[in-house]
Amino acid sequence: MKRVFNFSAGPAVLPEEVLKEAANEMLNYKGIGMSVMEMSHRSKEFEEILESAKSDLSDLLKISSDYEIVFIQGGASSVFSMVPLNFSENKISDYILTGQWAQKAYDEATRYTKANIIASSKDENYSYIPDCTNLTVTKNADYVYICENNTIYGTKFKTLPDTKGKPLIADLSSCILSEPMDVEKYAMFFAGAQKNIGPAGVTLAVINKELLKRTPLAETPTMMRFSTHVKANSLYNTPPTYGIYLCGKVFKWLKKEGGLSVMKEKNERKASLLYDYLDESTLFKGTVKREDRSLMNAPFITGTKELDEKFIQEAKEAGLVNLKGHRSVGGMRASIYNAMPLEGVETLVEFMKKFERENR
């Protein structure tokens, strides 16, 4: 059976090469007679898988020894609570709201800190990134928090906010590894794996060692302390071993493809193909301000709910699946992560042109 083009926002498409490698190793990983799924997380073989994944990620992102890399469970949603629990010396935090996930992180912070909203794009349904060049950062804020790429709304910070020297903590779930980044600009960043890293069930966190010196709030559970996972090298409890193994394979695939500069070029080409068509179409319309458009998530509409639904159904029948927009905003959304081939976007645009001719 021919594989479909999967435009899901997450769990998302994985590189076919990675899936084939994993399939070949499913029953017998490197001659040891068992699957990685069955392997002890304390074994020499899994230790090699874990260390290789960390090493390859460090190479891709140029992560220095000033940072710790941990793989944890609970998704990015758990990290929304872990951030204020672990890093609130003054119990004051600043948040920039650019979508639902930043809002949820802010809501969690209000449980433990005096959380301030210092910028927001809620006034226009998060269709843009607010100007963050001259923010009024709270004097005693422990950190400034952003969601850098907004999966639901299709916006992306092209320039990081000026935090006036406060540590920047960022949710990079839907843009990590899509282009080069300057790790040193972040005190911490994290990402749920299920968009651009690997399968659901793994969460990556990269944390500056200076930030880790802060004392967690007394009520922070052991499993919610970043220090627990750092000290145990992500092995405090049984980690999502198979997920980490697949993440490691994706990291190797990215290096084989040429690294993040090459991925950026490919992603820009895919995004330009889709956005250029949206800009010239008389039926379809993008919903994001041009200067804030995401390379990874492109929401669009036809103008009527009925036509949106017809498009989604006919696209599915044509092998273009998971194009339905998030339930909170409707319309359509094409998520075109690293593993989405150019052919997939070309096929989508050709189908959109055909649909437009037939439904003018």
PDB file of C-alpha atoms in Angstrom, residues 19-313:
ATOM      1  CA  LEU A  19      10.918   3.726   9.990  1.00  0.00           C
ATOM      2  CA  LYS A  20      12.460   1.142   7.666  1.00  0.00           C
ATOM      3  CA  GLU A  21      15.621   0.914   9.776  1.00  0.00           C
ATOM      4  CA  ALA A  22      13.564   0.460  12.924  1.00  0.00           C
ATOM      5  CA  ALA A  23      11.443  -2.202  11.214  1.00  0.00           C
ATOM      6  CA  ASN A  24      14.557  -4.116  10.200  1.00  0.00           C
ATOM      7  CA  GLU A  25      15.816  -4.035  13.788  1.00  0.00           C
ATOM      8  CA  MET A  26      12.472  -4.726  15.445  1.00  0.00           C
ATOM      9  CA  LEU A  27      13.103  -8.378  16.332  1.00  0.00           C
ATOM     10  CA  ASN A  28      16.866  -8.372  16.595  1.00  0.00           C
ATOM     11  CA  TYR A  29      18.792  -5.203  17.403  1.00  0.00           C
ATOM     12  CA  LYS A  30      22.398  -5.500  16.222  1.00  0.00           C
ATOM     13  CA  GLY A  31      22.504  -9.234  16.719  1.00  0.00           C
ATOM     14  CA  ILE A  32      21.637  -9.301  20.432  1.00  0.00           C
ATOM     15  CA  GLY A  33      18.513 -11.393  19.775  1.00  0.00           C
ATOM     16  CA  MET A  34      15.897  -8.989  21.086  1.00  0.00           C
ATOM     17  CA  SER A  35      14.108  -5.760  20.249  1.00  0.00           C
ATOM     18  CA  VAL A  36      15.043  -2.420  21.771  1.00  0.00           C
ATOM     19  CA  MET A  37      11.503  -2.537  23.185  1.00  0.00           C
ATOM     20  CA  GLU A  38      12.558  -5.499  25.319  1.00  0.00           C
ATOM     21  CA  MET A  39      15.975  -4.179  26.291  1.00  0.00           C
ATOM     22  CA  SER A  40      16.878  -3.200  29.857  1.00  0.00           C
ATOM     23  CA  HIS A  41      17.354   0.531  30.231  1.00  0.00           C
ATOM     24  CA  ARG A  42      20.356  -0.345  32.412  1.00  0.00           C
ATOM     25  CA  SER A  43      22.034  -2.410  29.706  1.00  0.00           C
ATOM     26  CA  LYS A  44      25.237  -1.480  27.926  1.00  0.00           C
ATOM     27  CA  GLU A  45      23.377  -1.529  24.611  1.00  0.00           C
ATOM     28  CA  PHE A  46      20.783   1.009  25.723  1.00  0.00           C
ATOM     29  CA  GLU A  47      23.418   3.187  27.352  1.00  0.00           C
ATOM     30  CA  GLU A  48      25.085   3.382  23.937  1.00  0.00           C
ATOM     31  CA  ILE A  49      21.760   4.313  22.293  1.00  0.00           C
ATOM     32  CA  LEU A  50      21.174   7.085  24.851  1.00  0.00           C
ATOM     33  CA  GLU A  51      24.684   8.531  24.704  1.00  0.00           C
ATOM     34  CA  SER A  52      24.709   8.420  20.906  1.00  0.00           C
ATOM     35  CA  ALA A  53      21.412  10.307  20.796  1.00  0.00           C
ATOM     36  CA  LYS A  54      22.737  12.989  23.144  1.00  0.00           C
ATOM     37  CA  SER A  55      25.972  13.292  21.199  1.00  0.00           C
ATOM     38  CA  ASP A  56      24.247  13.595  17.830  1.00  0.00           C
ATOM     39  CA  LEU A  57      21.797  16.180  19.192  1.00  0.00           C
ATOM     40  CA  SER A  58      24.713  18.176  20.596  1.00  0.00           C
ATOM     41  CA  ASP A  59      26.381  18.098  17.189  1.00  0.00           C
ATOM     42  CA  LEU A  60      23.226  19.231  15.390  1.00  0.00           C
ATOM     43  CA  LEU A  61      22.451  22.117  17.744  1.00  0.00           C
ATOM     44  CA  LYS A  62      26.043  22.884  18.786  1.00  0.00           C
ATOM     45  CA  ILE A  63      25.162  22.431  22.449  1.00  0.00           C
ATOM     46  CA  SER A  64      28.078  23.333  24.711  1.00  0.00           C
ATOM     47  CA  SER A  65      29.096  21.699  27.980  1.00  0.00           C
ATOM     48  CA  ASP A  66      27.282  24.537  29.784  1.00  0.00           C
ATOM     49  CA  TYR A  67      24.021  22.675  29.153  1.00  0.00           C
ATOM     50  CA  GLU A  68      22.464  19.408  30.292  1.00  0.00           C
ATOM     51  CA  ILE A  69      20.355  17.261  27.970  1.00  0.00           C
ATOM     52  CA  VAL A  70      17.575  15.130  29.437  1.00  0.00           C
ATOM     53  CA  PHE A  71      14.847  12.931  27.988  1.00  0.00           C
ATOM     54  CA  ILE A  72      11.769  12.816  30.224  1.00  0.00           C
ATOM     55  CA  GLN A  73       8.141  11.721  30.125  1.00  0.00           C
ATOM     56  CA  GLY A  74       4.900  13.640  30.566  1.00  0.00           C
ATOM     57  CA  GLY A  75       5.006  15.704  27.397  1.00  0.00           C
ATOM     58  CA  ALA A  76       5.578  19.425  27.087  1.00  0.00           C
ATOM     59  CA  SER A  77       2.406  19.867  29.145  1.00  0.00           C
ATOM     60  CA  SER A  78       4.176  18.510  32.229  1.00  0.00           C
ATOM     61  CA  VAL A  79       7.044  20.921  31.634  1.00  0.00           C
ATOM     62  CA  PHE A  80       4.538  23.787  31.870  1.00  0.00           C
ATOM     63  CA  SER A  81       4.409  22.997  35.610  1.00  0.00           C
ATOM     64  CA  MET A  82       8.024  21.909  35.999  1.00  0.00           C
ATOM     65  CA  VAL A  83       9.372  25.289  34.874  1.00  0.00           C
ATOM     66  CA  PRO A  84       7.816  27.393  37.667  1.00  0.00           C
ATOM     67  CA  LEU A  85       8.313  24.608  40.224  1.00  0.00           C
ATOM     68  CA  ASN A  86      12.035  24.352  39.517  1.00  0.00           C
ATOM     69  CA  PHE A  87      13.133  27.865  38.688  1.00  0.00           C
ATOM     70  CA  SER A  88      11.100  30.295  40.839  1.00  0.00           C
ATOM     71  CA  GLU A  89      13.494  31.982  43.246  1.00  0.00           C
ATOM     72  CA  ASN A  90      11.291  35.070  43.584  1.00  0.00           C
ATOM     73  CA  LYS A  91       8.009  33.401  42.632  1.00  0.00           C
ATOM     74  CA  ILE A  92       7.579  35.963  39.831  1.00  0.00           C
ATOM     75  CA  SER A  93       7.477  35.017  36.155  1.00  0.00           C
ATOM     76  CA  ASP A  94       6.820  36.780  32.838  1.00  0.00           C
ATOM     77  CA  TYR A  95       4.944  35.179  29.942  1.00  0.00           C
ATOM     78  CA  ILE A  96       4.403  36.191  26.333  1.00  0.00           C
ATOM     79  CA  LEU A  97       1.110  34.778  25.077  1.00  0.00           C
ATOM     80  CA  THR A  98       1.026  33.835  21.411  1.00  0.00           C
ATOM     81  CA  GLY A  99      -1.371  30.911  21.456  1.00  0.00           C
ATOM     82  CA  GLN A 100      -3.055  28.124  23.346  1.00  0.00           C
ATOM     83  CA  TRP A 101       0.140  26.395  24.512  1.00  0.00           C
ATOM     84  CA  ALA A 102       1.669  29.577  25.924  1.00  0.00           C
ATOM     85  CA  GLN A 103      -1.667  30.245  27.624  1.00  0.00           C
ATOM     86  CA  LYS A 104      -1.662  26.791  29.207  1.00  0.00           C
ATOM     87  CA  ALA A 105       1.918  27.265  30.400  1.00  0.00           C
ATOM     88  CA  TYR A 106       0.934  30.625  31.905  1.00  0.00           C
ATOM     89  CA  ASP A 107      -2.084  29.057  33.621  1.00  0.00           C
ATOM     90  CA  GLU A 108       0.184  26.483  35.268  1.00  0.00           C
ATOM     91  CA  ALA A 109       2.621  29.194  36.380  1.00  0.00           C
ATOM     92  CA  THR A 110      -0.196  31.057  38.149  1.00  0.00           C
ATOM     93  CA  ARG A 111      -0.521  28.047  40.472  1.00  0.00           C
ATOM     94  CA  TYR A 112       2.969  28.571  41.882  1.00  0.00           C
ATOM     95  CA  THR A 113       4.093  32.123  41.042  1.00  0.00           C
ATOM     96  CA  LYS A 114       2.864  35.620  40.392  1.00  0.00           C
ATOM     97  CA  ALA A 115       2.768  35.201  36.628  1.00  0.00           C
ATOM     98  CA  ASN A 116       2.635  38.324  34.479  1.00  0.00           C
ATOM     99  CA  ILE A 117       1.542  38.663  30.856  1.00  0.00           C
ATOM    100  CA  ILE A 118       4.024  41.121  29.338  1.00  0.00           C
ATOM    101  CA  ALA A 119       2.907  40.771  25.690  1.00  0.00           C
ATOM    102  CA  SER A 120       0.065  39.035  23.869  1.00  0.00           C
ATOM    103  CA  SER A 121      -1.501  38.611  20.434  1.00  0.00           C
ATOM    104  CA  LYS A 122      -4.804  37.341  21.777  1.00  0.00           C
ATOM    105  CA  ASP A 123      -6.560  40.486  20.513  1.00  0.00           C
ATOM    106  CA  GLU A 124      -6.346  39.183  16.930  1.00  0.00           C
ATOM    107  CA  ASN A 125      -6.803  35.487  17.691  1.00  0.00           C
ATOM    108  CA  TYR A 126      -3.015  34.943  17.868  1.00  0.00           C
ATOM    109  CA  SER A 127      -2.566  35.648  14.154  1.00  0.00           C
ATOM    110  CA  TYR A 128       0.678  37.558  14.719  1.00  0.00           C
ATOM    111  CA  ILE A 129       3.713  37.785  17.006  1.00  0.00           C
ATOM    112  CA  PRO A 130       3.665  40.870  19.252  1.00  0.00           C
ATOM    113  CA  ASP A 131       6.536  43.365  19.141  1.00  0.00           C
ATOM    114  CA  CYS A 132       8.994  42.175  21.771  1.00  0.00           C
ATOM    115  CA  THR A 133      11.890  44.529  21.094  1.00  0.00           C
ATOM    116  CA  ASN A 134      11.224  46.776  24.085  1.00  0.00           C
ATOM    117  CA  LEU A 135       9.329  44.722  26.611  1.00  0.00           C
ATOM    118  CA  THR A 136       8.506  45.890  30.091  1.00  0.00           C
ATOM    119  CA  VAL A 137      10.092  42.954  31.891  1.00  0.00           C
ATOM    120  CA  THR A 138       9.180  42.603  35.567  1.00  0.00           C
ATOM    121  CA  LYS A 139      12.099  43.692  37.746  1.00  0.00           C
ATOM    122  CA  ASN A 140      12.339  40.529  39.855  1.00  0.00           C
ATOM    123  CA  ALA A 141      11.080  38.050  37.257  1.00  0.00           C
ATOM    124  CA  ASP A 142      12.748  34.657  37.514  1.00  0.00           C
ATOM    125  CA  TYR A 143      12.475  34.095  33.751  1.00  0.00           C
ATOM    126  CA  VAL A 144      10.676  35.113  30.563  1.00  0.00           C
ATOM    127  CA  TYR A 145       8.713  32.346  28.821  1.00  0.00           C
ATOM    128  CA  ILE A 146       7.687  31.931  25.180  1.00  0.00           C
ATOM    129  CA  CYS A 147       6.241  29.290  22.882  1.00  0.00           C
ATOM    130  CA  GLU A 148       8.464  29.974  19.885  1.00  0.00           C
ATOM    131  CA  ASN A 149       6.376  28.316  17.165  1.00  0.00           C
ATOM    132  CA  ASN A 150       2.629  28.176  17.538  1.00  0.00           C
ATOM    133  CA  THR A 151       1.348  24.941  16.052  1.00  0.00           C
ATOM    134  CA  ILE A 152      -2.331  25.825  16.122  1.00  0.00           C
ATOM    135  CA  TYR A 153      -2.092  29.374  14.796  1.00  0.00           C
ATOM    136  CA  GLY A 154       0.908  29.047  12.466  1.00  0.00           C
ATOM    137  CA  THR A 155       3.067  31.851  13.864  1.00  0.00           C
ATOM    138  CA  LYS A 156       6.782  31.895  14.696  1.00  0.00           C
ATOM    139  CA  PHE A 157       9.129  34.237  16.547  1.00  0.00           C
ATOM    140  CA  LYS A 158      11.626  35.317  13.887  1.00  0.00           C
ATOM    141  CA  THR A 159      13.516  37.405  16.454  1.00  0.00           C
ATOM    142  CA  LEU A 160      13.751  36.352  20.093  1.00  0.00           C
ATOM    143  CA  PRO A 161      12.351  38.823  22.638  1.00  0.00           C
ATOM    144  CA  ASP A 162      14.641  41.205  24.491  1.00  0.00           C
ATOM    145  CA  THR A 163      14.335  39.809  28.015  1.00  0.00           C
ATOM    146  CA  LYS A 164      16.469  42.578  29.580  1.00  0.00           C
ATOM    147  CA  GLY A 165      18.895  40.001  30.890  1.00  0.00           C
ATOM    148  CA  LYS A 166      16.317  37.633  32.368  1.00  0.00           C
ATOM    149  CA  PRO A 167      16.658  33.918  31.507  1.00  0.00           C
ATOM    150  CA  LEU A 168      14.680  32.936  28.415  1.00  0.00           C
ATOM    151  CA  ILE A 169      12.762  29.656  28.594  1.00  0.00           C
ATOM    152  CA  ALA A 170      11.161  28.436  25.373  1.00  0.00           C
ATOM    153  CA  ASP A 171       8.816  25.714  24.218  1.00  0.00           C
ATOM    154  CA  LEU A 172      10.245  24.627  20.854  1.00  0.00           C
ATOM    155  CA  SER A 173       8.010  21.591  20.371  1.00  0.00           C
ATOM    156  CA  SER A 174       6.979  22.361  16.796  1.00  0.00           C
ATOM    157  CA  CYS A 175      10.071  24.100  15.411  1.00  0.00           C
ATOM    158  CA  ILE A 176      13.093  22.425  16.998  1.00  0.00           C
ATOM    159  CA  LEU A 177      15.634  21.062  14.497  1.00  0.00           C
ATOM    160  CA  SER A 178      13.930  22.834  11.583  1.00  0.00           C
ATOM    161  CA  GLU A 179      16.770  25.350  11.263  1.00  0.00           C
ATOM    162  CA  PRO A 180      19.987  26.333  13.065  1.00  0.00           C
ATOM    163  CA  MET A 181      19.573  28.099  16.409  1.00  0.00           C
ATOM    164  CA  ASP A 182      21.829  29.861  18.897  1.00  0.00           C
ATOM    165  CA  VAL A 183      21.513  27.697  21.992  1.00  0.00           C
ATOM    166  CA  GLU A 184      23.377  30.256  24.108  1.00  0.00           C
ATOM    167  CA  LYS A 185      20.418  32.655  23.858  1.00  0.00           C
ATOM    168  CA  TYR A 186      18.275  30.304  25.917  1.00  0.00           C
ATOM    169  CA  ALA A 187      18.512  29.419  29.586  1.00  0.00           C
ATOM    170  CA  MET A 188      16.345  26.427  28.760  1.00  0.00           C
ATOM    171  CA  PHE A 189      14.329  25.031  25.903  1.00  0.00           C
ATOM    172  CA  PHE A 190      12.190  21.928  25.646  1.00  0.00           C
ATOM    173  CA  ALA A 191      10.144  20.055  23.080  1.00  0.00           C
ATOM    174  CA  GLY A 192       7.632  17.266  22.874  1.00  0.00           C
ATOM    175  CA  ALA A 193       9.140  14.777  20.453  1.00  0.00           C
ATOM    176  CA  GLN A 194       6.067  14.002  18.395  1.00  0.00           C
ATOM    177  CA  LYS A 195       6.459  16.743  15.799  1.00  0.00           C
ATOM    178  CA  ASN A 196      10.060  17.065  14.619  1.00  0.00           C
ATOM    179  CA  ILE A 197      12.083  14.695  16.805  1.00  0.00           C
ATOM    180  CA  GLY A 198      10.452  11.287  17.083  1.00  0.00           C
ATOM    181  CA  PRO A 199       7.391   9.467  18.404  1.00  0.00           C
ATOM    182  CA  ALA A 200       5.042  10.648  21.129  1.00  0.00           C
ATOM    183  CA  GLY A 201       6.059   9.762  24.666  1.00  0.00           C
ATOM    184  CA  VAL A 202       9.447  11.488  24.822  1.00  0.00           C
ATOM    185  CA  THR A 203      10.121  15.059  25.883  1.00  0.00           C
ATOM    186  CA  LEU A 204      13.500  16.694  25.365  1.00  0.00           C
ATOM    187  CA  ALA A 205      14.821  19.382  27.717  1.00  0.00           C
ATOM    188  CA  VAL A 206      18.098  21.286  27.322  1.00  0.00           C
ATOM    189  CA  ILE A 207      18.964  23.339  30.405  1.00  0.00           C
ATOM    190  CA  ASN A 208      21.815  25.677  31.275  1.00  0.00           C
ATOM    191  CA  LYS A 209      23.712  24.468  34.320  1.00  0.00           C
ATOM    192  CA  GLU A 210      23.439  27.895  35.963  1.00  0.00           C
ATOM    193  CA  LEU A 211      19.647  27.654  35.872  1.00  0.00           C
ATOM    194  CA  LEU A 212      19.850  24.190  37.416  1.00  0.00           C
ATOM    195  CA  LYS A 213      21.530  25.676  40.489  1.00  0.00           C
ATOM    196  CA  ARG A 214      18.195  27.139  41.558  1.00  0.00           C
ATOM    197  CA  THR A 215      16.388  25.345  44.360  1.00  0.00           C
ATOM    198  CA  PRO A 216      13.004  23.903  43.381  1.00  0.00           C
ATOM    199  CA  LEU A 217       9.956  24.887  45.403  1.00  0.00           C
ATOM    200  CA  ALA A 218       9.564  22.638  48.438  1.00  0.00           C
ATOM    201  CA  GLU A 219       6.381  21.045  47.130  1.00  0.00           C
ATOM    202  CA  THR A 220       8.022  19.904  43.877  1.00  0.00           C
ATOM    203  CA  PRO A 221       7.667  16.101  43.547  1.00  0.00           C
ATOM    204  CA  THR A 222      10.816  14.091  42.942  1.00  0.00           C
ATOM    205  CA  MET A 223       9.794  13.194  39.396  1.00  0.00           C
ATOM    206  CA  MET A 224       9.064  16.849  38.601  1.00  0.00           C
ATOM    207  CA  ARG A 225      12.566  18.003  39.568  1.00  0.00           C
ATOM    208  CA  PHE A 226      14.873  18.467  36.611  1.00  0.00           C
ATOM    209  CA  SER A 227      17.815  17.697  38.898  1.00  0.00           C
ATOM    210  CA  THR A 228      16.393  14.195  39.417  1.00  0.00           C
ATOM    211  CA  HIS A 229      16.696  13.436  35.711  1.00  0.00           C
ATOM    212  CA  VAL A 230      19.992  15.238  35.192  1.00  0.00           C
ATOM    213  CA  LYS A 231      21.728  13.407  38.044  1.00  0.00           C
ATOM    214  CA  ALA A 232      20.414  10.055  36.818  1.00  0.00           C
ATOM    215  CA  ASN A 233      21.246  10.767  33.145  1.00  0.00           C
ATOM    216  CA  SER A 234      17.561  10.397  32.179  1.00  0.00           C
ATOM    217  CA  LEU A 235      17.494   6.969  33.865  1.00  0.00           C
ATOM    218  CA  TYR A 236      15.951   7.722  37.278  1.00  0.00           C
ATOM    219  CA  ASN A 237      13.023   5.512  36.336  1.00  0.00           C
ATOM    220  CA  THR A 238      12.412   3.438  33.227  1.00  0.00           C
ATOM    221  CA  PRO A 239      12.450   6.008  30.418  1.00  0.00           C
ATOM    222  CA  PRO A 240      10.597   5.683  27.092  1.00  0.00           C
ATOM    223  CA  THR A 241      13.415   3.563  25.732  1.00  0.00           C
ATOM    224  CA  TYR A 242      12.034   2.788  22.284  1.00  0.00           C
ATOM    225  CA  GLY A 243      11.062   6.414  21.771  1.00  0.00           C
ATOM    226  CA  ILE A 244      14.578   7.582  22.654  1.00  0.00           C
ATOM    227  CA  TYR A 245      15.980   4.985  20.238  1.00  0.00           C
ATOM    228  CA  LEU A 246      13.824   6.391  17.425  1.00  0.00           C
ATOM    229  CA  CYS A 247      14.761   9.973  18.322  1.00  0.00           C
ATOM    230  CA  GLY A 248      18.397   8.943  18.027  1.00  0.00           C
ATOM    231  CA  LYS A 249      17.733   7.549  14.565  1.00  0.00           C
ATOM    232  CA  VAL A 250      16.098  10.826  13.518  1.00  0.00           C
ATOM    233  CA  PHE A 251      19.153  12.741  14.758  1.00  0.00           C
ATOM    234  CA  LYS A 252      21.409  10.511  12.642  1.00  0.00           C
ATOM    235  CA  TRP A 253      19.100  11.001   9.652  1.00  0.00           C
ATOM    236  CA  LEU A 254      19.324  14.769  10.065  1.00  0.00           C
ATOM    237  CA  LYS A 255      23.119  14.620  10.156  1.00  0.00           C
ATOM    238  CA  LYS A 256      23.132  12.397   7.071  1.00  0.00           C
ATOM    239  CA  GLU A 257      20.861  14.886   5.269  1.00  0.00           C
ATOM    240  CA  GLY A 258      23.425  17.619   5.871  1.00  0.00           C
ATOM    241  CA  GLY A 259      22.407  19.133   9.203  1.00  0.00           C
ATOM    242  CA  LEU A 260      20.142  22.002  10.144  1.00  0.00           C
ATOM    243  CA  SER A 261      21.313  24.513   7.532  1.00  0.00           C
ATOM    244  CA  VAL A 262      20.259  22.068   4.826  1.00  0.00           C
ATOM    245  CA  MET A 263      16.976  21.393   6.628  1.00  0.00           C
ATOM    246  CA  LYS A 264      16.272  25.125   6.775  1.00  0.00           C
ATOM    247  CA  GLU A 265      16.768  25.416   3.006  1.00  0.00           C
ATOM    248  CA  LYS A 266      14.436  22.487   2.386  1.00  0.00           C
ATOM    249  CA  ASN A 267      11.835  23.793   4.820  1.00  0.00           C
ATOM    250  CA  GLU A 268      11.908  27.281   3.304  1.00  0.00           C
ATOM    251  CA  ARG A 269      11.401  25.811  -0.150  1.00  0.00           C
ATOM    252  CA  LYS A 270       8.409  23.765   0.990  1.00  0.00           C
ATOM    253  CA  ALA A 271       6.851  26.653   2.905  1.00  0.00           C
ATOM    254  CA  SER A 272       7.382  29.122   0.053  1.00  0.00           C
ATOM    255  CA  LEU A 273       5.671  26.771  -2.384  1.00  0.00           C
ATOM    256  CA  LEU A 274       2.572  26.620  -0.196  1.00  0.00           C
ATOM    257  CA  TYR A 275       2.491  30.253   0.935  1.00  0.00           C
ATOM    258  CA  ASP A 276       3.084  31.590  -2.595  1.00  0.00           C
ATOM    259  CA  TYR A 277       0.052  29.678  -3.773  1.00  0.00           C
ATOM    260  CA  LEU A 278      -2.055  30.884  -0.831  1.00  0.00           C
ATOM    261  CA  ASP A 279      -1.091  34.479  -1.638  1.00  0.00           C
ATOM    262  CA  GLU A 280      -2.239  34.193  -5.260  1.00  0.00           C
ATOM    263  CA  SER A 281      -5.310  32.023  -4.710  1.00  0.00           C
ATOM    264  CA  THR A 282      -8.781  33.512  -4.993  1.00  0.00           C
ATOM    265  CA  LEU A 283     -10.316  30.679  -2.956  1.00  0.00           C
ATOM    266  CA  PHE A 284      -7.830  29.800  -0.235  1.00  0.00           C
ATOM    267  CA  LYS A 285      -6.495  32.328   2.248  1.00  0.00           C
ATOM    268  CA  GLY A 286      -3.730  32.104   4.835  1.00  0.00           C
ATOM    269  CA  THR A 287      -4.643  33.309   8.318  1.00  0.00           C
ATOM    270  CA  VAL A 288      -1.271  34.588   9.576  1.00  0.00           C
ATOM    271  CA  LYS A 289       0.513  37.900   9.036  1.00  0.00           C
ATOM    272  CA  ARG A 290       3.143  37.308   6.381  1.00  0.00           C
ATOM    273  CA  GLU A 291       6.138  38.359   8.478  1.00  0.00           C
ATOM    274  CA  ASP A 292       5.199  35.955  11.291  1.00  0.00           C
ATOM    275  CA  ARG A 293       4.449  32.827   9.258  1.00  0.00           C
ATOM    276  CA  SER A 294       5.751  29.512  10.539  1.00  0.00           C
ATOM    277  CA  LEU A 295       7.864  27.235   8.355  1.00  0.00           C
ATOM    278  CA  MET A 296       6.286  24.237  10.061  1.00  0.00           C
ATOM    279  CA  ASN A 297       2.539  24.907  10.348  1.00  0.00           C
ATOM    280  CA  ALA A 298       0.458  26.692   7.704  1.00  0.00           C
ATOM    281  CA  PRO A 299      -3.228  27.306   8.547  1.00  0.00           C
ATOM    282  CA  PHE A 300      -5.620  28.375   5.804  1.00  0.00           C
ATOM    283  CA  ILE A 301      -9.339  28.693   5.052  1.00  0.00           C
ATOM    284  CA  THR A 302     -11.717  28.869   2.097  1.00  0.00           C
ATOM    285  CA  GLY A 303     -14.167  31.250   3.728  1.00  0.00           C
ATOM    286  CA  THR A 304     -17.015  28.817   4.383  1.00  0.00           C
ATOM    287  CA  LYS A 305     -17.221  25.913   6.775  1.00  0.00           C
ATOM    288  CA  GLU A 306     -18.956  23.753   4.162  1.00  0.00           C
ATOM    289  CA  LEU A 307     -16.214  24.245   1.585  1.00  0.00           C
ATOM    290  CA  ASP A 308     -13.530  23.637   4.217  1.00  0.00           C
ATOM    291  CA  GLU A 309     -15.142  20.314   5.091  1.00  0.00           C
ATOM    292  CA  LYS A 310     -15.466  19.351   1.430  1.00  0.00           C
ATOM    293  CA  PHE A 311     -11.799  20.131   0.835  1.00  0.00           C
ATOM    294  CA  ILE A 312     -10.661  18.092   3.837  1.00  0.00           C
ATOM    295  CA  GLN A 313     -12.701  15.082   2.751  1.00  0.00           C
TER     296      GLN A 313
END
